[in-house]
């Protein structure tokens, strides 16, 4: 079977929309929610659409350990308690204070390639930058990033994902075995880090989580594993994707790229448009806790409901000319960071990292194009919309 491409995915979503903004998908054994208001309504109502997919996840010791602190898969009130602990670490003020360090790391990474006419955006900038930033925040050695990359690949490389994949059983045996191995290694690594910080605390987020008191209850070491693991993984793969996706959008829309170069103040709105058109997490799954009707669709209790962010972000009822890249689009109410109580905690950090890194790339090079002589590689877009290899040809400014 050939790997699904991004145009395949968007074509499938367009076809699928013809069956209704909300409809049952036989092949996927789940309800597809494609419209923007409909997807927002699902994400806004955690009592009806639970994030706890419990029984969909394999019964496996390491997966279960990870889930104990993985609050993106939790419902209130437990979700709210854990989220409160970490949201103090990601206030706009704290994130803004990271700007000098993000600039410094970006400059170091680009300095390492100074004088070269070709480099790989992912290997040399888009992967290391966010992983160094999040690892430093958590107090984990950033030099271990080849290990984190292996974990991310183990969890996000799922070649079987596609139109025929049943979401009742989200992974086939091979994908499951690969994920279990990764989880085992990741849990052991994080537990060792957490225990070391318990013995001698440092000035980092892990130590603060260990000391944090959420409504009179402290988190156990095992709970902090999934918590730190979620931040470590969510804190980098998506920003890597966004940096790669920005370069790809600029390559496809040279007029917009030239406009951003001439007017850097346009960069933040252009990045929002990249996030809308190349949505790193194309879909979010929920479980209906009760029978519910959305529009004409009567969803039974217990059904799996998939909010397709990638489709909602191209809903023509909300976005004029939804397939067009418009660097000026404003307002741009995309759902790329989710909606409601699980809205991405790292959105301000991801936006800041992307703005700084893209700004510096455009400053240092008068010309940045995708190197036509070297192969690009992508993740399966059904899992994540992201290049994994993006060779560039550059001309120094
Ligand atoms: C939640 C996307 C960057 C940490 C989410 C959700 C989405 C998302 C869609 C909601 C999941 C759901 O409702 O089930 C993205 C994208 C990013 C990005 C597209 C980059 C462009 C980051 C970064 C961090 C982070 C940099 C960490 C520093 C989290 C956490 C949650 C989350 C902890 C769970 C929040 C909760 O359940 O309350 N993200 N994310 N993300 N994200 Fe991000």
CSV table of C-alpha atoms and ligand atoms in Angstrom, one decimal:
chain,number,residue,atom,x,y,z
A,1,UNK,CA,0.0,0.0,0.0
A,2,UNK,CA,1.4,3.5,-0.9
A,3,UNK,CA,1.6,5.9,2.0
A,4,UNK,CA,-1.3,8.4,2.2
A,5,UNK,CA,-0.4,11.9,1.2
A,6,UNK,CA,-1.7,15.3,2.4
A,7,UNK,CA,-3.8,15.9,-0.8
A,8,UNK,CA,-5.3,12.4,-0.3
A,9,UNK,CA,-6.4,13.3,3.2
A,10,UNK,CA,-7.9,16.7,2.2
A,11,UNK,CA,-9.7,15.1,-0.8
A,12,UNK,CA,-11.0,12.4,1.5
A,13,UNK,CA,-12.3,15.0,4.0
A,14,UNK,CA,-14.0,17.0,1.1
A,15,UNK,CA,-15.7,13.8,-0.1
A,16,UNK,CA,-16.6,12.9,3.4
A,17,UNK,CA,-18.2,16.3,4.0
A,18,UNK,CA,-20.7,15.5,1.2
A,19,UNK,CA,-22.2,12.9,3.6
A,20,UNK,CA,-22.9,15.7,6.1
A,21,UNK,CA,-21.0,17.8,8.5
A,22,UNK,CA,-21.6,15.1,11.1
A,23,UNK,CA,-22.1,11.5,10.0
A,24,UNK,CA,-21.3,7.9,10.9
A,25,UNK,CA,-18.3,6.5,9.1
A,26,UNK,CA,-18.7,2.8,8.6
A,27,UNK,CA,-15.1,2.1,7.8
A,28,UNK,CA,-13.7,4.0,10.7
A,29,UNK,CA,-16.5,2.8,13.0
A,30,UNK,CA,-16.8,6.3,14.4
A,31,UNK,CA,-18.7,9.6,14.0
A,32,UNK,CA,-16.9,12.1,11.8
A,33,UNK,CA,-17.5,15.7,12.8
A,34,UNK,CA,-16.2,18.0,10.0
A,35,UNK,CA,-18.0,21.3,10.4
A,36,UNK,CA,-16.4,24.1,12.4
A,37,UNK,CA,-19.3,25.0,14.7
A,38,UNK,CA,-20.1,21.3,15.2
A,39,UNK,CA,-16.5,20.4,16.1
A,40,UNK,CA,-16.3,23.3,18.4
A,41,UNK,CA,-19.5,22.2,20.1
A,42,UNK,CA,-18.0,18.7,20.7
A,43,UNK,CA,-14.8,20.0,22.2
A,44,UNK,CA,-16.7,22.5,24.3
A,45,UNK,CA,-18.8,19.9,26.1
A,46,UNK,CA,-16.6,17.4,28.0
A,47,UNK,CA,-19.6,16.1,30.0
A,48,UNK,CA,-21.1,14.7,26.8
A,49,UNK,CA,-17.9,14.1,24.8
A,50,UNK,CA,-15.3,12.5,27.1
A,51,UNK,CA,-11.6,12.6,26.5
A,52,UNK,CA,-11.2,9.4,28.5
A,53,UNK,CA,-10.9,6.8,25.7
A,54,UNK,CA,-10.0,4.2,28.4
A,55,UNK,CA,-11.1,1.0,26.7
A,56,UNK,CA,-9.9,2.1,23.3
A,57,UNK,CA,-6.3,2.1,24.6
A,58,UNK,CA,-4.6,-1.2,24.9
A,59,UNK,CA,-4.6,-2.8,28.3
A,60,UNK,CA,-0.9,-2.7,28.8
A,61,UNK,CA,1.1,-1.9,31.9
A,62,UNK,CA,3.3,0.9,30.5
A,63,UNK,CA,0.4,2.6,28.7
A,64,UNK,CA,-1.6,2.5,31.9
A,65,UNK,CA,1.2,4.0,33.9
A,66,UNK,CA,1.6,6.8,31.4
A,67,UNK,CA,-2.1,7.5,31.4
A,68,UNK,CA,-2.1,8.2,35.2
A,69,UNK,CA,-0.7,11.7,34.6
A,70,UNK,CA,-1.6,12.2,31.0
A,71,UNK,CA,-4.3,14.9,31.6
A,72,UNK,CA,-5.2,15.5,28.0
A,73,UNK,CA,-7.1,12.1,28.2
A,74,UNK,CA,-8.9,13.1,31.5
A,75,UNK,CA,-12.2,14.7,32.2
A,76,UNK,CA,-13.1,17.1,35.0
A,77,UNK,CA,-12.6,17.3,37.9
A,78,UNK,CA,-9.3,15.4,37.8
A,79,UNK,CA,-8.3,17.2,34.5
A,80,UNK,CA,-8.9,20.6,36.0
A,81,UNK,CA,-6.8,19.8,39.1
A,82,UNK,CA,-3.8,18.6,37.1
A,83,UNK,CA,-4.1,21.4,34.5
A,84,UNK,CA,-4.1,24.0,37.2
A,85,UNK,CA,-0.8,22.8,38.4
A,86,UNK,CA,0.9,23.2,35.1
A,87,UNK,CA,-0.9,26.3,33.8
A,88,UNK,CA,1.0,28.4,36.4
A,89,UNK,CA,4.2,27.5,34.5
A,90,UNK,CA,2.8,28.7,31.2
A,91,UNK,CA,1.4,32.1,32.0
A,92,UNK,CA,1.9,34.6,29.1
A,93,UNK,CA,4.5,36.4,31.3
A,94,UNK,CA,6.6,33.2,31.9
A,95,UNK,CA,6.4,32.4,28.1
A,96,UNK,CA,7.4,35.9,27.1
A,97,UNK,CA,10.4,35.6,29.5
A,98,UNK,CA,11.6,32.7,27.4
A,99,UNK,CA,12.1,34.8,24.3
A,100,UNK,CA,15.8,35.6,24.9
A,101,UNK,CA,16.7,31.9,25.4
A,102,UNK,CA,14.7,30.9,22.3
A,103,UNK,CA,16.6,33.6,20.3
A,104,UNK,CA,19.9,32.4,21.7
A,105,UNK,CA,19.2,28.7,20.8
A,106,UNK,CA,18.0,29.6,17.3
A,107,UNK,CA,21.1,31.7,16.7
A,108,UNK,CA,23.4,28.8,17.9
A,109,UNK,CA,21.6,26.3,15.7
A,110,UNK,CA,21.8,28.6,12.6
A,111,UNK,CA,25.5,29.5,13.4
A,112,UNK,CA,26.3,25.8,13.3
A,113,UNK,CA,25.2,25.8,9.6
A,114,UNK,CA,26.7,29.3,8.7
A,115,UNK,CA,28.4,29.3,5.4
A,116,UNK,CA,26.5,26.2,4.1
A,117,UNK,CA,24.2,26.5,1.1
A,118,UNK,CA,22.2,23.5,2.0
A,119,UNK,CA,20.8,22.1,5.3
A,120,UNK,CA,17.9,20.2,6.6
A,121,UNK,CA,15.3,22.4,8.3
A,122,UNK,CA,14.0,19.6,10.5
A,123,UNK,CA,17.4,18.2,11.7
A,124,UNK,CA,19.2,21.4,12.0
A,125,UNK,CA,16.5,23.8,13.4
A,126,UNK,CA,12.8,22.8,13.6
A,127,UNK,CA,13.5,19.6,15.7
A,128,UNK,CA,16.2,20.7,18.1
A,129,UNK,CA,14.9,24.2,18.9
A,130,UNK,CA,11.6,23.2,20.6
A,131,UNK,CA,13.1,20.1,22.2
A,132,UNK,CA,15.9,22.1,23.8
A,133,UNK,CA,13.4,24.7,25.1
A,134,UNK,CA,11.0,22.2,26.6
A,135,UNK,CA,13.8,19.9,28.0
A,136,UNK,CA,15.4,22.9,29.7
A,137,UNK,CA,12.1,23.9,31.2
A,138,UNK,CA,11.6,20.4,32.6
A,139,UNK,CA,15.2,20.1,33.7
A,140,UNK,CA,15.9,17.1,31.4
A,141,UNK,CA,19.2,16.9,29.5
A,142,UNK,CA,18.6,18.4,26.1
A,143,UNK,CA,21.5,16.3,24.8
A,144,UNK,CA,19.3,13.2,25.1
A,145,UNK,CA,17.2,14.5,22.2
A,146,UNK,CA,18.1,11.6,19.8
A,147,UNK,CA,16.3,9.4,22.4
A,148,UNK,CA,13.2,11.7,22.5
A,149,UNK,CA,13.1,11.7,18.7
A,150,UNK,CA,13.1,7.9,18.7
A,151,UNK,CA,10.1,8.0,21.1
A,152,UNK,CA,8.2,10.5,19.0
A,153,UNK,CA,8.8,8.5,15.9
A,154,UNK,CA,7.7,5.3,17.7
A,155,UNK,CA,4.4,7.0,18.7
A,156,UNK,CA,3.6,9.1,15.7
A,157,UNK,CA,4.8,6.8,12.8
A,158,UNK,CA,1.7,4.8,12.2
A,159,UNK,CA,1.6,3.7,8.6
A,160,UNK,CA,-1.7,1.9,8.9
A,161,UNK,CA,-3.6,5.0,9.8
A,162,UNK,CA,-6.0,6.0,7.0
A,163,UNK,CA,-9.6,5.8,5.7
A,164,UNK,CA,-9.9,2.1,6.5
A,165,UNK,CA,-8.6,2.3,10.0
A,166,UNK,CA,-11.1,1.5,12.7
A,167,UNK,CA,-11.0,3.9,15.6
A,168,UNK,CA,-12.5,1.3,17.8
A,169,UNK,CA,-9.1,-0.4,17.7
A,170,UNK,CA,-6.7,2.4,17.1
A,171,UNK,CA,-3.6,0.5,16.5
A,172,UNK,CA,-2.6,-2.7,14.8
A,173,UNK,CA,-0.4,-5.3,16.5
A,174,UNK,CA,2.9,-3.9,15.1
A,175,UNK,CA,2.0,-0.3,16.0
A,176,UNK,CA,1.0,-1.5,19.4
A,177,UNK,CA,4.2,-3.4,20.1
A,178,UNK,CA,6.3,-0.4,18.9
A,179,UNK,CA,4.3,2.0,21.1
A,180,UNK,CA,4.6,-0.3,24.1
A,181,UNK,CA,8.4,-0.5,23.8
A,182,UNK,CA,8.6,3.3,23.6
A,183,UNK,CA,6.3,3.8,26.6
A,184,UNK,CA,8.4,1.3,28.6
A,185,UNK,CA,11.6,3.1,27.8
A,186,UNK,CA,10.1,6.6,28.3
A,187,UNK,CA,8.4,5.7,31.6
A,188,UNK,CA,11.7,4.3,33.0
A,189,UNK,CA,13.6,7.4,31.8
A,190,UNK,CA,11.1,9.9,33.2
A,191,UNK,CA,10.7,8.0,36.5
A,192,UNK,CA,14.5,8.1,37.1
A,193,UNK,CA,14.5,11.9,36.3
A,194,UNK,CA,11.6,12.4,38.7
A,195,UNK,CA,13.2,10.4,41.5
A,196,UNK,CA,16.4,12.3,41.1
A,197,UNK,CA,14.5,15.6,41.4
A,198,UNK,CA,12.6,14.3,44.5
A,199,UNK,CA,16.0,13.6,46.1
A,200,UNK,CA,17.5,16.9,45.2
A,201,UNK,CA,15.1,19.5,43.7
A,202,UNK,CA,16.3,22.0,41.2
A,203,UNK,CA,14.9,25.2,39.6
A,204,UNK,CA,12.8,23.5,37.0
A,205,UNK,CA,9.2,22.5,36.2
A,206,UNK,CA,9.6,18.9,37.3
A,207,UNK,CA,10.7,20.0,40.8
A,208,UNK,CA,7.9,22.5,41.0
A,209,UNK,CA,5.4,19.8,40.0
A,210,UNK,CA,6.8,17.5,42.7
A,211,UNK,CA,6.2,20.2,45.3
A,212,UNK,CA,2.9,21.5,43.9
A,213,UNK,CA,-0.1,21.0,46.1
A,214,UNK,CA,-3.3,20.6,44.1
A,215,UNK,CA,-6.2,21.0,46.4
A,216,UNK,CA,-4.3,19.5,49.3
A,217,UNK,CA,-3.1,16.5,47.4
A,218,UNK,CA,0.5,16.0,46.1
A,219,UNK,CA,1.1,14.1,42.8
A,220,UNK,CA,2.9,10.8,43.1
A,221,UNK,CA,6.0,10.0,41.1
A,222,UNK,CA,4.0,7.7,38.9
A,223,UNK,CA,1.4,10.4,38.2
A,224,UNK,CA,4.2,12.9,37.2
A,225,UNK,CA,5.5,10.4,34.6
A,226,UNK,CA,2.6,10.9,32.1
A,227,UNK,CA,2.4,14.6,33.0
A,228,UNK,CA,6.1,15.3,32.2
A,229,UNK,CA,5.9,12.9,29.2
A,230,UNK,CA,2.9,14.8,27.8
A,231,UNK,CA,4.7,18.1,28.1
A,232,UNK,CA,7.9,16.7,26.6
A,233,UNK,CA,6.2,15.2,23.6
A,234,UNK,CA,3.5,17.7,23.0
A,235,UNK,CA,6.0,20.4,23.6
A,236,UNK,CA,8.1,19.7,20.6
A,237,UNK,CA,6.7,17.5,17.8
A,238,UNK,CA,4.0,20.0,17.0
A,239,UNK,CA,6.3,23.0,16.9
A,240,UNK,CA,8.7,21.1,14.7
A,241,UNK,CA,5.7,20.5,12.4
A,242,UNK,CA,4.7,24.1,12.4
A,243,UNK,CA,8.1,25.3,11.5
A,244,UNK,CA,8.3,22.8,8.6
A,245,UNK,CA,4.8,23.7,7.5
A,246,UNK,CA,5.6,27.4,7.5
A,247,UNK,CA,8.5,26.9,5.1
A,248,UNK,CA,6.3,24.6,2.9
A,249,UNK,CA,3.5,27.2,2.8
A,250,UNK,CA,6.0,30.0,1.9
A,251,UNK,CA,7.5,27.8,-0.8
A,252,UNK,CA,4.0,27.2,-2.3
A,253,UNK,CA,3.0,30.9,-1.9
A,254,UNK,CA,6.1,33.0,-2.8
A,255,UNK,CA,4.1,36.2,-3.1
A,256,UNK,CA,3.0,35.8,0.5
A,257,UNK,CA,6.5,35.0,1.6
A,258,UNK,CA,7.9,38.1,-0.1
A,259,UNK,CA,5.2,40.2,1.6
A,260,UNK,CA,6.2,38.8,5.0
A,261,UNK,CA,9.9,39.5,4.3
A,262,UNK,CA,9.0,43.1,3.4
A,263,UNK,CA,6.8,43.5,6.4
A,264,UNK,CA,7.8,41.2,9.3
A,265,UNK,CA,4.9,42.4,11.4
A,266,UNK,CA,2.8,40.2,9.1
A,267,UNK,CA,4.6,37.0,10.3
A,268,UNK,CA,2.2,36.2,13.3
A,269,UNK,CA,-0.9,36.3,11.0
A,270,UNK,CA,0.9,34.3,8.4
A,271,UNK,CA,1.8,31.7,11.0
A,272,UNK,CA,-1.9,31.5,12.1
A,273,UNK,CA,-2.8,30.8,8.5
A,274,UNK,CA,-0.2,28.0,8.3
A,275,UNK,CA,-1.7,26.5,11.5
A,276,UNK,CA,-5.1,26.6,9.9
A,277,UNK,CA,-4.2,25.1,6.5
A,278,UNK,CA,-1.7,22.5,7.7
A,279,UNK,CA,-3.2,21.5,11.0
A,280,UNK,CA,-0.5,19.4,12.9
A,281,UNK,CA,-3.0,17.3,14.8
A,282,UNK,CA,-5.7,16.7,12.1
A,283,UNK,CA,-8.3,15.1,14.5
A,284,UNK,CA,-9.2,14.7,18.1
A,285,UNK,CA,-11.1,11.7,19.4
A,286,UNK,CA,-13.8,11.8,22.1
A,287,UNK,CA,-16.4,9.2,23.5
A,288,UNK,CA,-20.1,10.1,23.8
A,289,UNK,CA,-21.1,9.6,27.4
A,290,UNK,CA,-24.8,9.8,26.5
A,291,UNK,CA,-27.0,9.8,23.4
A,292,UNK,CA,-26.8,13.2,21.8
A,293,UNK,CA,-28.0,14.9,18.7
A,294,UNK,CA,-25.8,17.3,16.7
A,295,UNK,CA,-27.8,18.9,13.9
A,296,UNK,CA,-29.5,16.0,12.2
A,297,UNK,CA,-27.1,13.4,13.5
A,298,UNK,CA,-28.3,11.2,16.4
A,299,UNK,CA,-25.2,9.9,18.1
A,300,UNK,CA,-25.7,6.9,20.5
A,301,UNK,CA,-24.2,6.7,24.0
A,302,UNK,CA,-20.7,5.1,23.9
A,303,UNK,CA,-19.9,6.1,20.3
A,304,UNK,CA,-16.5,7.3,19.3
A,305,UNK,CA,-16.7,10.8,17.9
A,306,UNK,CA,-13.9,12.3,15.9
A,307,UNK,CA,-13.6,16.1,15.7
A,308,UNK,CA,-11.7,16.7,12.4
A,309,UNK,CA,-9.8,19.9,13.1
A,310,UNK,CA,-8.3,19.8,9.6
A,311,UNK,CA,-11.8,19.9,8.1
A,312,UNK,CA,-13.3,22.4,10.5
A,313,UNK,CA,-10.4,24.7,9.6
A,314,UNK,CA,-11.6,24.6,6.0
A,315,UNK,CA,-15.3,25.1,6.7
A,316,UNK,CA,-16.5,27.6,4.1
A,317,UNK,CA,-19.2,28.7,6.4
A,318,UNK,CA,-16.5,30.2,8.6
A,319,UNK,CA,-13.5,30.8,6.3
A,320,UNK,CA,-14.0,32.6,3.0
A,321,UNK,CA,-12.1,30.8,0.2
A,322,UNK,CA,-11.0,28.2,2.8
A,323,UNK,CA,-8.3,26.5,0.6
A,324,UNK,CA,-6.5,29.8,-0.1
A,325,UNK,CA,-3.4,30.8,1.9
A,326,UNK,CA,-4.1,34.3,3.0
A,327,UNK,CA,-1.3,35.8,5.1
A,328,UNK,CA,-3.7,38.6,6.1
A,329,UNK,CA,-6.6,36.4,7.3
A,330,UNK,CA,-8.1,38.0,10.4
A,331,UNK,CA,-10.0,36.9,12.3
A,332,UNK,CA,-8.8,33.4,11.9
A,333,UNK,CA,-10.7,31.3,14.4
A,334,UNK,CA,-9.0,28.0,13.5
A,335,UNK,CA,-9.3,25.0,15.9
A,336,UNK,CA,-5.7,23.9,15.6
A,337,UNK,CA,-5.0,24.2,19.3
A,338,UNK,CA,-8.3,22.6,20.2
A,339,UNK,CA,-11.2,24.4,22.0
A,340,UNK,CA,-12.6,24.4,25.6
A,341,UNK,CA,-11.0,23.0,28.7
A,342,UNK,CA,-8.2,21.1,26.8
A,343,UNK,CA,-7.2,24.1,24.7
A,344,UNK,CA,-3.5,23.7,24.2
A,345,UNK,CA,-1.5,25.0,27.2
A,346,UNK,CA,1.6,25.4,25.0
A,347,UNK,CA,0.0,27.6,22.3
A,348,UNK,CA,1.8,30.8,23.4
A,349,UNK,CA,5.1,29.0,23.5
A,350,UNK,CA,4.6,27.3,20.1
A,351,UNK,CA,3.7,30.7,18.5
A,352,UNK,CA,6.7,32.4,20.1
A,353,UNK,CA,9.1,29.7,19.0
A,354,UNK,CA,7.8,29.7,15.4
A,355,UNK,CA,7.8,33.5,15.2
A,356,UNK,CA,11.4,33.8,16.5
A,357,UNK,CA,12.8,30.9,14.4
A,358,UNK,CA,11.1,32.0,11.1
A,359,UNK,CA,12.0,35.6,11.7
A,360,UNK,CA,15.7,34.7,12.1
A,361,UNK,CA,15.7,32.4,9.2
A,362,UNK,CA,14.3,35.1,6.9
A,363,UNK,CA,16.7,37.6,8.3
A,364,UNK,CA,19.8,35.5,7.8
A,365,UNK,CA,18.9,34.3,4.3
A,366,UNK,CA,17.7,36.3,1.4
A,367,UNK,CA,16.5,33.2,-0.3
A,368,UNK,CA,15.1,30.0,1.3
A,369,UNK,CA,13.8,27.3,-1.0
A,370,UNK,CA,13.1,23.6,-0.7
A,371,UNK,CA,16.1,21.8,-2.3
A,372,UNK,CA,14.6,20.1,-5.3
A,373,UNK,CA,17.5,17.6,-5.5
A,374,UNK,CA,17.0,16.0,-2.1
A,375,UNK,CA,14.0,14.0,-0.9
A,376,UNK,CA,11.4,15.4,1.5
A,377,UNK,CA,9.7,13.1,3.9
A,378,UNK,CA,6.5,13.4,5.8
A,379,UNK,CA,4.6,11.7,8.6
A,380,UNK,CA,1.4,9.9,7.8
A,381,UNK,CA,-0.9,12.9,7.6
A,382,UNK,CA,-3.7,11.0,9.2
A,383,UNK,CA,-1.6,11.0,12.4
A,384,UNK,CA,0.2,14.3,12.1
A,385,UNK,CA,0.6,16.8,9.3
A,386,UNK,CA,4.4,17.4,9.4
A,387,UNK,CA,7.5,17.0,7.3
A,388,UNK,CA,10.2,14.8,8.9
A,389,UNK,CA,12.9,15.8,6.4
A,390,UNK,CA,12.9,19.1,4.7
A,391,UNK,CA,16.2,19.9,2.8
A,392,UNK,CA,16.7,23.6,2.0
A,393,UNK,CA,18.8,25.5,-0.4
A,394,UNK,CA,19.7,28.9,1.1
A,395,UNK,CA,21.4,32.1,0.1
A,396,UNK,CA,23.0,34.2,2.9
A,397,UNK,CA,21.6,37.8,3.2
B,1,LIG,C1,-3.3,20.2,24.2
B,1,LIG,C2,-2.1,21.2,19.6
B,1,LIG,C3,2.2,22.9,21.1
B,1,LIG,C4,1.3,21.1,25.5
B,1,LIG,C5,-3.4,20.4,22.8
B,1,LIG,C6,-4.6,20.1,22.0
B,1,LIG,C7,-4.2,20.4,20.7
B,1,LIG,C8,-2.8,20.8,20.7
B,1,LIG,C9,-5.1,20.2,19.5
B,1,LIG,C10,-6.0,19.7,22.5
B,1,LIG,C11,-6.1,18.2,22.6
B,1,LIG,C12,-7.5,17.7,23.0
B,1,LIG,O1,-8.4,18.5,23.2
B,1,LIG,O2,-7.6,16.5,23.1
B,1,LIG,C13,-0.9,21.8,19.6
B,1,LIG,C14,-0.2,22.4,18.4
B,1,LIG,C15,1.0,22.9,18.9
B,1,LIG,C16,1.1,22.6,20.3
B,1,LIG,C17,-0.8,22.4,17.0
B,1,LIG,C18,2.1,23.6,18.1
B,1,LIG,C19,1.9,24.3,17.0
B,1,LIG,C20,2.3,22.6,22.4
B,1,LIG,C21,3.4,22.9,23.2
B,1,LIG,C22,3.2,22.4,24.5
B,1,LIG,C23,1.9,21.8,24.4
B,1,LIG,C24,4.7,23.7,22.8
B,1,LIG,C25,4.0,22.4,25.7
B,1,LIG,C26,4.8,23.2,26.1
B,1,LIG,C27,0.0,20.7,25.5
B,1,LIG,C28,-0.7,20.2,26.7
B,1,LIG,C29,-2.0,19.9,26.3
B,1,LIG,C30,-2.2,20.3,24.9
B,1,LIG,C31,-0.1,19.9,28.0
B,1,LIG,C32,-3.1,19.3,27.1
B,1,LIG,C33,-4.0,20.3,27.7
B,1,LIG,C34,-5.2,19.8,28.4
B,1,LIG,O3,-5.6,18.6,28.2
B,1,LIG,O4,-5.8,20.5,29.2
B,1,LIG,N1,-2.4,20.8,22.0
B,1,LIG,N2,0.0,21.9,20.7
B,1,LIG,N3,1.4,21.9,23.2
B,1,LIG,N4,-0.9,20.8,24.4
B,1,LIG,FE1,-0.5,21.5,22.6
